[in-house]
Short mmCIF file of C-alpha atoms and ligand atoms in Angstrom, two decimals:
data_model
loop_
_atom_site.label_atom_id
_atom_site.label_comp_id
_atom_site.label_asym_id
_atom_site.label_seq_id
_atom_site.Cartn_x
_atom_site.Cartn_y
_atom_site.Cartn_z
CA MET A 1 73.68 73.76 143.54
CA LYS A 2 73.33 76.94 145.65
CA LYS A 3 74.53 80.18 144.11
CA ALA A 4 75.96 83.37 145.70
CA VAL A 5 76.59 86.66 144.06
CA LEU A 6 78.95 89.39 145.37
CA LEU A 7 78.18 92.98 144.58
CA ILE A 8 81.14 95.32 145.18
CA GLY A 9 80.04 98.76 146.13
CA SER A 10 83.41 100.59 146.00
CA PRO A 11 83.59 103.06 143.10
CA ARG A 12 87.39 103.13 143.23
CA ASP A 13 89.57 101.58 140.45
CA GLY A 14 92.04 98.81 141.34
CA ALA A 15 92.14 96.73 144.45
CA THR A 16 89.60 97.79 147.13
CA THR A 17 88.84 96.65 150.69
CA SER A 18 85.23 95.97 149.70
CA GLY A 19 86.51 93.66 146.98
CA ALA A 20 89.05 92.00 149.26
CA LEU A 21 86.45 91.22 151.97
CA GLY A 22 83.75 90.06 149.57
CA GLU A 23 86.05 87.95 147.40
CA HIS A 24 87.50 86.23 150.50
CA LEU A 25 83.97 85.23 151.50
CA MET A 26 83.17 84.08 147.95
CA SER A 27 86.26 81.81 147.99
CA LEU A 28 85.15 80.24 151.30
CA LEU A 29 81.64 79.66 149.95
CA ALA A 30 83.08 78.17 146.72
CA ALA A 31 85.12 75.73 148.85
CA LYS A 32 81.71 74.68 150.38
CA GLY A 33 80.37 73.83 146.96
CA ILE A 34 78.47 77.07 146.32
CA GLU A 35 78.66 78.55 142.85
CA THR A 36 79.82 82.21 143.04
CA ARG A 37 79.77 85.30 140.84
CA SER A 38 81.04 88.87 141.41
CA HIS A 39 80.15 92.26 140.00
CA ILE A 40 81.56 95.79 140.56
CA ILE A 41 78.37 97.84 140.77
CA SER A 42 79.92 101.09 139.33
CA ARG A 43 81.17 99.15 136.28
CA SER A 44 77.88 97.26 135.81
CA LEU A 45 75.90 100.46 135.81
CA ILE A 46 77.85 101.83 132.80
CA ALA A 47 76.10 99.80 130.04
CA LYS A 48 72.85 97.91 129.66
CA ALA A 49 74.66 94.64 128.80
CA SER A 50 76.74 94.69 132.02
CA TYR A 51 73.72 95.79 134.10
CA ASP A 52 71.60 92.92 132.71
CA GLU A 53 74.45 90.49 133.45
CA MET A 54 74.48 91.62 137.06
CA LEU A 55 70.70 91.53 137.24
CA ASN A 56 70.62 87.96 135.91
CA ASP A 57 73.20 86.82 138.41
CA VAL A 58 71.31 88.51 141.31
CA SER A 59 68.00 87.06 140.16
CA SER A 60 69.37 83.55 139.88
CA SER A 61 71.32 83.58 143.20
CA ASP A 62 70.16 82.28 146.61
CA ILE A 63 72.61 84.53 148.51
CA VAL A 64 73.30 88.21 147.73
CA VAL A 65 76.35 89.79 149.44
CA LEU A 66 76.86 93.54 149.19
CA SER A 67 80.31 94.76 150.26
CA TYR A 68 80.72 98.54 150.37
CA PRO A 69 82.73 101.45 151.91
CA VAL A 70 81.00 104.46 153.59
CA TYR A 71 81.24 107.87 152.01
CA ILE A 72 80.15 110.47 154.55
CA ASP A 73 78.52 107.82 156.70
CA SER A 74 76.47 106.59 153.78
CA PRO A 75 76.83 103.80 151.09
CA PRO A 76 78.44 105.46 148.04
CA SER A 77 76.24 106.92 145.29
CA ASN A 78 76.65 103.95 142.88
CA VAL A 79 75.20 101.64 145.54
CA ILE A 80 72.29 104.03 146.20
CA ARG A 81 71.74 104.31 142.46
CA TRP A 82 71.56 100.54 142.13
CA MET A 83 69.06 100.38 145.02
CA GLU A 84 66.92 103.02 143.28
CA MET A 85 67.06 101.09 140.00
CA VAL A 86 65.95 97.90 141.75
CA ARG A 87 63.05 99.90 143.27
CA ASP A 88 62.08 101.70 140.03
CA ASP A 89 62.43 99.03 137.34
CA GLY A 90 61.25 96.09 139.51
CA LEU A 91 63.17 93.64 137.36
CA ALA A 92 65.37 92.04 140.01
CA GLU A 93 63.77 89.07 141.67
CA LEU A 94 64.83 89.43 145.27
CA GLU A 95 62.08 87.93 147.38
CA GLY A 96 63.20 85.14 149.64
CA LYS A 97 66.89 85.57 148.85
CA THR A 98 69.42 85.76 151.71
CA PHE A 99 71.01 89.21 151.96
CA LEU A 100 74.26 90.02 153.77
CA ALA A 101 75.89 93.43 154.02
CA ILE A 102 79.61 94.01 154.68
CA GLY A 103 80.47 97.66 155.39
CA ASN A 104 83.93 99.07 155.82
CA CYS A 105 85.10 102.50 156.97
CA GLU A 106 88.39 104.26 157.57
CA ASP A 107 87.28 105.37 161.04
CA PRO A 108 88.47 103.23 164.01
CA ASP A 109 84.91 103.20 165.38
CA PRO A 110 82.74 100.47 163.74
CA ARG A 111 79.62 102.35 164.93
CA LYS A 112 80.25 104.78 162.11
CA LEU A 113 78.81 102.02 159.91
CA ASP A 114 75.57 101.60 161.90
CA VAL A 115 73.47 103.97 159.80
CA SER A 116 74.57 102.36 156.54
CA ILE A 117 73.84 98.89 157.91
CA MET A 118 70.31 100.07 158.75
CA ILE A 119 69.95 101.34 155.21
CA MET A 120 70.90 97.84 154.00
CA ARG A 121 68.47 96.18 156.40
CA ASN A 122 65.74 98.45 155.22
CA PHE A 123 66.55 97.56 151.58
CA SER A 124 66.50 93.87 152.47
CA ASP A 125 63.17 94.05 154.32
CA GLY A 126 61.61 96.33 151.67
CA ASN A 127 62.38 93.72 149.01
CA ARG A 128 61.27 90.83 151.20
CA MET A 129 64.70 89.35 151.34
CA ARG A 130 65.92 87.32 154.24
CA TRP A 131 68.29 89.58 156.28
CA ALA A 132 71.37 87.44 157.20
CA GLY A 133 73.03 90.33 159.03
CA GLY A 134 75.54 93.13 158.71
CA LEU A 135 79.29 93.15 159.29
CA ARG A 136 81.30 96.23 160.16
CA MET A 137 84.97 96.58 159.44
CA PRO A 138 86.76 99.65 160.97
CA MET A 139 90.25 100.92 160.03
CA SER A 140 89.84 99.64 156.48
CA CYS A 141 93.07 101.36 155.39
CA ALA A 142 94.78 98.57 157.35
CA ILE A 143 93.76 96.18 154.52
CA ASP A 144 93.64 98.78 151.66
CA GLY A 145 92.61 96.29 149.04
CA ALA A 146 95.10 93.58 149.93
CA SER A 147 93.77 90.02 150.02
CA LEU A 148 93.15 88.83 153.53
CA SER A 149 95.73 86.06 153.09
CA SER A 150 98.43 88.56 152.21
CA ALA A 151 97.42 91.16 154.81
CA GLY A 152 98.80 88.92 157.62
CA GLY A 153 97.79 89.91 161.15
CA ARG A 154 95.92 92.97 159.90
CA GLY A 155 93.39 90.63 158.17
CA ARG A 156 93.11 88.06 160.95
CA TRP A 157 89.90 89.27 162.59
CA ALA A 158 88.15 89.75 159.26
CA ALA A 159 89.22 86.28 158.12
CA MET A 160 88.00 84.64 161.33
CA ALA A 161 84.66 86.50 161.01
CA LEU A 162 84.25 85.41 157.39
CA ASP A 163 84.96 81.74 158.30
CA ILE A 164 81.94 81.87 160.62
CA VAL A 165 79.85 83.69 158.06
CA ALA A 166 80.58 81.19 155.32
CA ALA A 167 79.72 78.28 157.58
CA ALA A 168 76.40 79.95 158.58
CA LEU A 169 75.44 80.90 155.02
CA ALA A 170 76.22 77.47 153.62
CA ASP A 171 74.05 76.02 156.40
CA GLY A 172 71.15 78.42 155.59
CA GLN A 173 71.56 80.23 158.96
CA THR A 174 71.69 83.94 159.73
CA ILE A 175 75.11 85.11 160.89
CA PRO A 176 75.87 84.90 164.62
CA GLU A 177 76.69 88.14 166.56
CA GLU A 178 80.13 86.70 167.10
CA ALA A 179 80.97 87.26 163.44
CA ASP A 180 80.32 90.99 163.63
CA ALA A 181 82.14 91.25 166.96
CA LEU A 182 85.22 89.74 165.34
CA MET A 183 84.95 91.87 162.18
CA SER A 184 84.58 95.00 164.32
CA ARG A 185 87.83 94.43 166.19
CA LEU A 186 90.61 96.84 165.41
CA PRO A 187 93.02 95.30 162.95
CA MET A 188 95.94 97.52 164.19
CA ARG A 189 96.98 99.69 167.09
CA ASP A 190 95.80 103.30 166.89
CA LEU A 191 99.20 104.89 166.47
CA SER A 192 100.40 102.44 163.89
CA TYR A 193 97.21 102.96 161.96
CA VAL A 194 97.63 106.75 161.93
CA SER A 195 101.17 106.39 160.67
CA ARG A 196 100.16 103.89 158.00
CA THR A 197 97.23 105.99 156.88
CA ASN A 198 99.35 109.10 156.57
CA LYS A 199 101.82 107.19 154.45
CA THR A 200 99.03 105.83 152.27
CA TRP A 201 97.49 109.32 151.69
CA LYS A 202 100.97 110.83 150.92
CA LYS A 203 101.58 108.03 148.41
CA ARG A 204 98.19 108.59 146.77
CA ALA A 205 98.75 112.38 146.63
CA LYS A 206 102.20 111.84 145.07
CA GLU A 207 100.72 109.54 142.40
CA LYS A 208 98.25 112.30 141.49
CA GLY A 209 101.01 114.92 141.48
CA THR A 210 99.45 116.86 144.40
CA ARG A 211 101.90 115.99 147.18
CA ALA A 212 102.82 119.63 147.77
CA ASN A 213 99.15 120.61 148.35
CA LEU A 214 98.31 117.98 150.88
CA MET A 215 98.43 120.27 153.89
CA ASP A 216 96.53 123.12 152.26
CA ARG A 217 93.54 124.50 154.17
CA PRO A 218 91.98 126.73 151.59
CA PHE A 219 88.85 127.60 153.63
CA LEU A 220 90.73 128.94 156.60
CA ARG A 221 91.37 132.73 156.62
C1 LIG B 1 84.31 110.91 149.50
C2 LIG B 1 84.72 110.03 150.65
C3 LIG B 1 84.05 110.05 151.84
C4 LIG B 1 84.38 109.22 152.88
N1 LIG B 1 83.62 109.21 154.03
C5 LIG B 1 84.03 108.39 155.06
C6 LIG B 1 83.29 108.49 156.31
O1 LIG B 1 82.33 109.20 156.54
N2 LIG B 1 83.73 107.65 157.30
C7 LIG B 1 84.79 106.83 157.18
O2 LIG B 1 85.19 106.20 158.13
N3 LIG B 1 85.52 106.76 156.02
C8 LIG B 1 85.13 107.54 154.96
N4 LIG B 1 85.82 107.47 153.78
C9 LIG B 1 86.88 106.51 153.65
C10 LIG B 1 86.42 105.24 152.92
O3 LIG B 1 85.34 104.62 153.58
C11 LIG B 1 87.59 104.31 152.92
O4 LIG B 1 88.53 104.83 152.03
C12 LIG B 1 87.22 102.91 152.47
O5 LIG B 1 88.13 102.08 153.00
C13 LIG B 1 87.34 102.71 151.03
O6 LIG B 1 86.96 101.31 150.78
P1 LIG B 1 87.26 100.65 149.44
O7 LIG B 1 88.69 100.22 149.41
O8 LIG B 1 86.33 99.50 149.40
O9 LIG B 1 86.96 101.66 148.37
C14 LIG B 1 85.46 108.27 152.70
C15 LIG B 1 86.16 108.27 151.52
C16 LIG B 1 85.83 109.11 150.42
C17 LIG B 1 86.60 109.06 149.19
#
């Protein structure tokens, strides 16, 4: 039986878009008879036991999927740390495995993910993995950690893209360009997205007790 492992690169607690996209793909692969496992990289890096568990699942999988957000146009530090550990300790057996990257960003322009996808491709090639391709999801706040089935219309392009990806991976193929073209489509209209994102940030600020400071511009004279 084929095995796939999902590595979630978001360092945030709770439901994340990286998790939602990756888990949706894992459920599609499971429905095609592929055994699946998931790990949150930031949690796995905390202790040796959890790191080893992630390492074992990566080493015993045929397909490795890394789903991550960008922080300042780059994969977040826990993902980079994991890549460095793979390079330095040489314990992960990656050669020949299929590698797929799913990036998400808050920006409406999916090209903001291009550099990070190149970093992933470089990682894949450097470890002699088989590069299946990279997917770019813009306006990720439109999902904000919700499962694609509950996100309704906001998750439709991503769900259609992942259907194509699951079929290709189960068939041993690289992903067709059509999948990234669908994933890159805007999940919402610009103005609705701005209004939704403003509400999300206000809610997050309120939860942290910093609502009153949200408009502060401390570096302006
Ligand atoms: C420190 C930090 C830096 C970020 N930098 C970018 C960025 O450069 N471009 C962008 O589009 N989004 C940026 N974001 C937004 C995240 O990519 C966005 O919140 C993402 O959807 C989070 O995904 P997750 O739910 O998987 O954690 C940044 C967020 C944080 C916290």
